Coordinates of C-alpha atoms and ligand atoms in Angstrom, one line a residue:
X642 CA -28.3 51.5 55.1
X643 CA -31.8 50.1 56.0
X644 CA -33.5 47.9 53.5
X645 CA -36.6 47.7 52.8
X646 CA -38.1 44.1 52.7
X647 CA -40.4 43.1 50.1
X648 CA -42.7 40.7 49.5
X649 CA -44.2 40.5 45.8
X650 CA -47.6 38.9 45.2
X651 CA -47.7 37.6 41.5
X652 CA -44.2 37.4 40.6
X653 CA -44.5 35.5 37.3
X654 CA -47.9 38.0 36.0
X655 CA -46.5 40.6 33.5
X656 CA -46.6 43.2 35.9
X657 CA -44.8 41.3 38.2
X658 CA -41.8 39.7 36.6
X659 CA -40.9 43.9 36.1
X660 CA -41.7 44.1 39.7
X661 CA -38.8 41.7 40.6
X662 CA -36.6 43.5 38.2
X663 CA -37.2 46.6 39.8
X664 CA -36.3 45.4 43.7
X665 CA -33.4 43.3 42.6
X666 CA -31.9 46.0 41.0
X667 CA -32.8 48.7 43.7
X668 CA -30.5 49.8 45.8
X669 CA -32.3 50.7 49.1
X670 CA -34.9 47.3 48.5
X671 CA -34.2 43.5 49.7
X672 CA -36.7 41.0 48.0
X673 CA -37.5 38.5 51.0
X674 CA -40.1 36.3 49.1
X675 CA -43.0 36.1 46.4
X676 CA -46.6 34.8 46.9
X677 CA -48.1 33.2 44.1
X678 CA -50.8 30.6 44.2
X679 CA -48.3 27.9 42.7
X680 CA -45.2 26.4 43.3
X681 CA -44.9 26.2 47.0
X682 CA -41.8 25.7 48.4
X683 CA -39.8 26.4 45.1
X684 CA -37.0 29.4 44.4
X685 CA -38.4 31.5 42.2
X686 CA -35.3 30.9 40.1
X687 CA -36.8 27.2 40.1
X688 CA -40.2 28.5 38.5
X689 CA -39.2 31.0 36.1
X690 CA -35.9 31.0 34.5
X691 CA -35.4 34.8 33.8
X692 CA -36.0 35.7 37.1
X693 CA -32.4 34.9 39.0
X694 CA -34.4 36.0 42.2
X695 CA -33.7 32.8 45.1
X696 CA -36.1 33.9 47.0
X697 CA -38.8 31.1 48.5
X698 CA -42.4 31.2 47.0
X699 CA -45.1 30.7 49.4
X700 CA -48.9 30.6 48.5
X701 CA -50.2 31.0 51.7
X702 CA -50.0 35.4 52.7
X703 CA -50.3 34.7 56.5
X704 CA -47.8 32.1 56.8
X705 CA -45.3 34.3 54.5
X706 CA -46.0 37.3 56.4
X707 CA -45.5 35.0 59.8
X708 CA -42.4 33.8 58.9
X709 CA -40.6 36.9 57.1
X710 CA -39.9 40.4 58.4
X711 CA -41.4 42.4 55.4
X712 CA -42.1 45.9 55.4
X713 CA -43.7 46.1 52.2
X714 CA -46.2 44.1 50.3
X715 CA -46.4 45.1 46.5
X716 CA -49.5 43.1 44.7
X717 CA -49.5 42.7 41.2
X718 CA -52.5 39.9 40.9
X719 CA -56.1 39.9 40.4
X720 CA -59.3 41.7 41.5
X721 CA -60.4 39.8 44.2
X722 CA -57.0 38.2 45.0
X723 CA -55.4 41.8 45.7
X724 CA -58.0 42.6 48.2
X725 CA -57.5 40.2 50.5
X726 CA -53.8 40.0 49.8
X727 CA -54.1 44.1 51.2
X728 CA -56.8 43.5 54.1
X729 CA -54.2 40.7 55.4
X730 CA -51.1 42.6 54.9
X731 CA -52.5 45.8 57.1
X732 CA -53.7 43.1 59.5
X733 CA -49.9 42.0 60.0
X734 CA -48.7 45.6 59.7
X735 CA -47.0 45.4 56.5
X736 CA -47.5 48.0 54.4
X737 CA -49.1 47.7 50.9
X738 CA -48.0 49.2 47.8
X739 CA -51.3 48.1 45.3
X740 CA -51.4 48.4 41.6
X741 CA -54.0 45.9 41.0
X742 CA -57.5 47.2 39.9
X743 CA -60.7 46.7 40.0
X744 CA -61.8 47.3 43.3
X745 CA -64.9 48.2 44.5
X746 CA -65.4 51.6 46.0
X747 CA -66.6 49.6 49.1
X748 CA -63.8 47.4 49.2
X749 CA -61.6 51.0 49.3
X750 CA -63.0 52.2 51.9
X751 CA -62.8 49.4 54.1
X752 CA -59.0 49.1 53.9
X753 CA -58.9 52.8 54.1
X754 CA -61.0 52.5 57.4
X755 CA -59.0 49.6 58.5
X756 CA -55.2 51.6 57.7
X757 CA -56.6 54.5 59.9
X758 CA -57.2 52.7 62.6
X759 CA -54.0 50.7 62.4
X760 CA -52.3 54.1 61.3
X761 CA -50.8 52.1 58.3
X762 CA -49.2 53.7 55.2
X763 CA -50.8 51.9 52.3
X764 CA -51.0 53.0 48.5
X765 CA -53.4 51.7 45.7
X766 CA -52.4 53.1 42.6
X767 CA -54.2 52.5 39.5
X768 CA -51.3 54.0 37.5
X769 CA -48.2 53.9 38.1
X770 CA -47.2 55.7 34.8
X771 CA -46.7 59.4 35.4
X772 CA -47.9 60.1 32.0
X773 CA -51.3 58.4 32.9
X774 CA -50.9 60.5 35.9
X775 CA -50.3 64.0 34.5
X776 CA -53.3 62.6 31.9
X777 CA -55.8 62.4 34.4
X778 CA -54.6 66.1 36.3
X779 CA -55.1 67.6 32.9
X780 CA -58.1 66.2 32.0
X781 CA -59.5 67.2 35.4
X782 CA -58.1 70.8 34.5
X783 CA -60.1 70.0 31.7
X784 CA -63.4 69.3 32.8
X785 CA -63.7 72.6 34.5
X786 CA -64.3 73.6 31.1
X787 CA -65.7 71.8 29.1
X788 CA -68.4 68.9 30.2
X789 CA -68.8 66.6 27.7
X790 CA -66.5 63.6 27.6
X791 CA -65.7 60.4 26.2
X792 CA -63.6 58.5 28.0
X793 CA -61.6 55.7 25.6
X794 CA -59.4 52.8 27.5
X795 CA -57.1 50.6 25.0
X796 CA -55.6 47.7 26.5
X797 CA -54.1 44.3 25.6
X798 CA -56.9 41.6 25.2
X799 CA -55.7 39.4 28.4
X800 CA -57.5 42.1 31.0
X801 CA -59.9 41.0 33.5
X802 CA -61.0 44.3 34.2
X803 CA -63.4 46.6 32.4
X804 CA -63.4 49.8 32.7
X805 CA -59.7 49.8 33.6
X806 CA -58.9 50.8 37.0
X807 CA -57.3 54.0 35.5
X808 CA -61.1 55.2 33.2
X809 CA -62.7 54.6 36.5
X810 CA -59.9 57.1 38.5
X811 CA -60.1 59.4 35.6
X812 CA -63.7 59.9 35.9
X813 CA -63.6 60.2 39.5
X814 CA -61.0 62.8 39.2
X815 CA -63.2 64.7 36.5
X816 CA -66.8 64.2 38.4
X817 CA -65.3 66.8 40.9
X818 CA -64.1 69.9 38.4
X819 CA -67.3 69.0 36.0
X820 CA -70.5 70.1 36.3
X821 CA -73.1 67.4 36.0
X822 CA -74.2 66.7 32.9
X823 CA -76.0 63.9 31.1
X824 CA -74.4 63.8 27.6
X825 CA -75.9 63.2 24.1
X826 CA -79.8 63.3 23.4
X827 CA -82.4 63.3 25.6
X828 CA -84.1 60.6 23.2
X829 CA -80.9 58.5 22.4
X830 CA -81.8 55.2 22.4
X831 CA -79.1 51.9 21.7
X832 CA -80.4 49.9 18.9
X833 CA -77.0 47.6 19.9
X834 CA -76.8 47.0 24.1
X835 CA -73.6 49.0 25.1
X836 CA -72.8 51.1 22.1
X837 CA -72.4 54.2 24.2
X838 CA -70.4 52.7 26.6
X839 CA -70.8 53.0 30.6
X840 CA -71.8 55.6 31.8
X841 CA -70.6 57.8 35.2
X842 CA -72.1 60.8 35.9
X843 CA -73.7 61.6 32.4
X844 CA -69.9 61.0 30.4
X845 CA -68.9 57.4 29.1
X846 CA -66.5 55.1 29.3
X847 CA -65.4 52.7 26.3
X848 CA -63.2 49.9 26.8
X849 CA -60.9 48.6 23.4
X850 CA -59.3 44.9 24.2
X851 CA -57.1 44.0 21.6
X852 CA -53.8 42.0 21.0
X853 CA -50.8 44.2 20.4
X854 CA -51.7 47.0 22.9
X855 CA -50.3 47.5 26.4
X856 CA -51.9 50.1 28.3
X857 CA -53.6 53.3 26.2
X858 CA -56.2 56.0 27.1
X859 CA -57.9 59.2 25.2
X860 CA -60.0 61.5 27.1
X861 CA -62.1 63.4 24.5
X862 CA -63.6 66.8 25.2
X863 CA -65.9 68.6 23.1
X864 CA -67.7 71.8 22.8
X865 CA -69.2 73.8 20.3
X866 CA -66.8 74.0 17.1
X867 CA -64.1 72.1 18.8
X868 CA -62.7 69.1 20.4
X869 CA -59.7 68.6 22.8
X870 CA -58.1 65.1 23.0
X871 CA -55.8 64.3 25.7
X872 CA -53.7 60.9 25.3
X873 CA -51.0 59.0 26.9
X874 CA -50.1 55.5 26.0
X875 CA -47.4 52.9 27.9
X876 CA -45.7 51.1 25.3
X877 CA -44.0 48.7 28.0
X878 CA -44.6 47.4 31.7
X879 CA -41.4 49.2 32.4
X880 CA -43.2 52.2 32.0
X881 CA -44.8 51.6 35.9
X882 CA -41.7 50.8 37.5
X883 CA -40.5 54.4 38.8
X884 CA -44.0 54.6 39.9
X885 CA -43.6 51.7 41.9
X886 CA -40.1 52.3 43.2
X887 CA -41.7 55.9 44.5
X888 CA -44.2 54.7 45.9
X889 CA -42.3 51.9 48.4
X890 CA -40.4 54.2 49.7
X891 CA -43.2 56.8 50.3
X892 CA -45.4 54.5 51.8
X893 CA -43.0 53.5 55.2
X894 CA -43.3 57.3 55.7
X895 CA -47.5 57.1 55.8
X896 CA -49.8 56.1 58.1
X897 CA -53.1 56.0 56.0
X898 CA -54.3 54.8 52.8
X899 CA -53.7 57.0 49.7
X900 CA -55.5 56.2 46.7
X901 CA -53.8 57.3 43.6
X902 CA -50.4 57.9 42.7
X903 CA -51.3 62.1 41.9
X904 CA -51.5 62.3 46.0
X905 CA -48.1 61.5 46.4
X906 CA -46.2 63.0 44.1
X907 CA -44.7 66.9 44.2
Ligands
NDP662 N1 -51.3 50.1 38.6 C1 -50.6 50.0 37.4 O1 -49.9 50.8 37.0 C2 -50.9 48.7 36.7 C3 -51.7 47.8 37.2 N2 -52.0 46.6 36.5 C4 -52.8 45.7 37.2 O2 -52.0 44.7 37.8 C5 -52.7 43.5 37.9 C6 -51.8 42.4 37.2 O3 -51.7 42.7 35.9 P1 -50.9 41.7 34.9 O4 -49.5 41.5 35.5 O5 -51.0 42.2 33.6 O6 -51.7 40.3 35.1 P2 -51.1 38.8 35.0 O7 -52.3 38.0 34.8 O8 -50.0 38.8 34.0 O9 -50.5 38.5 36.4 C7 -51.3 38.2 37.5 C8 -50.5 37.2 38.3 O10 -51.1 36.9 39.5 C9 -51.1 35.5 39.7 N3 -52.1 35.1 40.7 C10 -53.3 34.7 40.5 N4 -53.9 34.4 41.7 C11 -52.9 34.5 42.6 C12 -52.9 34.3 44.0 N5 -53.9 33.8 44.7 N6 -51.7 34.6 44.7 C13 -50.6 35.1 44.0 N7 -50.6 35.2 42.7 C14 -51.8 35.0 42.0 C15 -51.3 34.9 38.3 O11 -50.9 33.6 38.3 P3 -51.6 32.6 37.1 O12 -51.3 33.3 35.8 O13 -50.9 31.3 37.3 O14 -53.1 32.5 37.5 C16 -50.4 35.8 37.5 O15 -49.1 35.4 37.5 C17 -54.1 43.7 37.2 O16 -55.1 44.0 38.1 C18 -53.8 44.9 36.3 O17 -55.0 45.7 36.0 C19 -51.3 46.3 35.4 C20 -50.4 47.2 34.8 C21 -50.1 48.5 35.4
LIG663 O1 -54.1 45.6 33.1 C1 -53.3 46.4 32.7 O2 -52.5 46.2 31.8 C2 -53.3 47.8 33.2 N1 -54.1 48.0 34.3 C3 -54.2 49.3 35.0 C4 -55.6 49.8 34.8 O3 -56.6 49.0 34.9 O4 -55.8 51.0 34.6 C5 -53.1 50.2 34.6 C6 -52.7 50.2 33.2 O5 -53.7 50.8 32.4 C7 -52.4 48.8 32.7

């Protein structure tokens, strides 16, 4: 059987220690070698003691992807990190599997402009949970019906990002089954800066940090005499990793960038 080599950017984030799990323990996956932005040189056994991966860490993408064979290149880092880490990895032909967020929607469409033209598979994926997933395709059922929302993101107070990547993907997914509206009172005014939240295409967006949470979201509808309130919450990081697993092996059978786990799935 053929393996499929990955490379893991951010092996010792949360995300990413779950993310070695996952390929060590797959069947039809070979990890080759982490990037991290420490510890060159080391195993990664060397660096974190529950990960019995002996794979070499390099912090330097190009040189890694020069000296390995990957296939795949699954980032698990930071904003501005993961987007270079991706424009690099199409650049070398290796194919990216993203779940970092908080990329611009210019930043998108480059790398979907540069996998075209390399005809590259490549997947960014907000969510890897397919509870968050079926979330956001009901919601956008949803919105067909009713046009006021409030969109409420929970998540653990170590985030960089707000809105998480997944509000943003929600509201896109909404903005095209809802009609425009721009909600509340034509007059409302905030006495505090940011009460209402952000604001996309007339609904809002609230983001809750707190300790204790892992990754939560509410989508509240409402119409006259009634609300509808659709929820899914991850109680562990484990709660990504079929996600992932799908999406390595669907993305050696692409050749563009998909954006969103709901495109690839049956
Ligand atoms: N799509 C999905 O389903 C999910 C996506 N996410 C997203 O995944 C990303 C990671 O989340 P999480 O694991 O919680 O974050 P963490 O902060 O726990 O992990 C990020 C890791 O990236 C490392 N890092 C920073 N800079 C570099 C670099 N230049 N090269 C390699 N590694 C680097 C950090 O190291 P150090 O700490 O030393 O700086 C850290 O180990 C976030 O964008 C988050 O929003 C999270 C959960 C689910
Ligand atoms: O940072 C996290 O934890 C998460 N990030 C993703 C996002 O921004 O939507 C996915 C999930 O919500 C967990």
């Amino acid at each position: 059987m053929n393996l499929t080599k990955v490379i893991i950017a951010g092996p010792r984030g949360r995300m990413g220690k779950e993310a070695v799990k996952m390929v060590m323990a797959a069947e039809g996956f070979e990890l080759i070698s982490v990037l991290d932005h420490k510890h060159e040189g080391k195993l990664l056994s060397e660096v974190d003691e529950n990960a019995y991966a002996n794979v070499p860490i390099y912090t330097n993408l190009e040189e890694c992807l020069q000296k390995s064979n990957a296939d795949v290149l699954i980032d698990l880092t930071t904003p501005e990190v993961g987007y270079l880490h991706t424009k690099t990895a199409l650049q070398y032909g290796v194919r990216p599997v993203v779940g970092t967020t908080g990329f611009t929607g210019h930043q998108l469409n480059e790398l979907k402009e540069i996998a075209e033209e390399k005809k590259i598979g490549c997947i960014i994926a907000p969510n890897f949970a397919i509870g968050a997933v079926l979330m956001m395709k009901f919601s956008k059922m949803a919105a067909k019906y009713f046009q006021d929302i409030e969109i409420i993101e929970l998540h653990h107070d170590q985030k960089l990002d707000a809105p998480s990547g997944t509000a943003v993907k929600t509201a896109e997914m909404i903005s095209e089954a809802r009609r425009n509206k721009e909600q509340g009172h034509p007059n409302e005014k905030e006495t505090i800066k940011g009460a209402r939240g952000a604001n996309v295409d007339g609904m809002h967006i609230h983001s809750v940090r707190l300790p204790g949470l892992i990754a939560h979201q509410q989508v509240l509808f409402g119409a006259d005499g009634q609300t509808l309130t659709i929820r899914h919450d991850s109680y562990n990081r484990d709660s990504f990793m079929s996600g992932v697993s799908v999406c390595v092996e669907t993305v050696m059978k692409l050749d563009t960038l998909v954006y969103g786990l709901e495109n690839i799935l049956d």
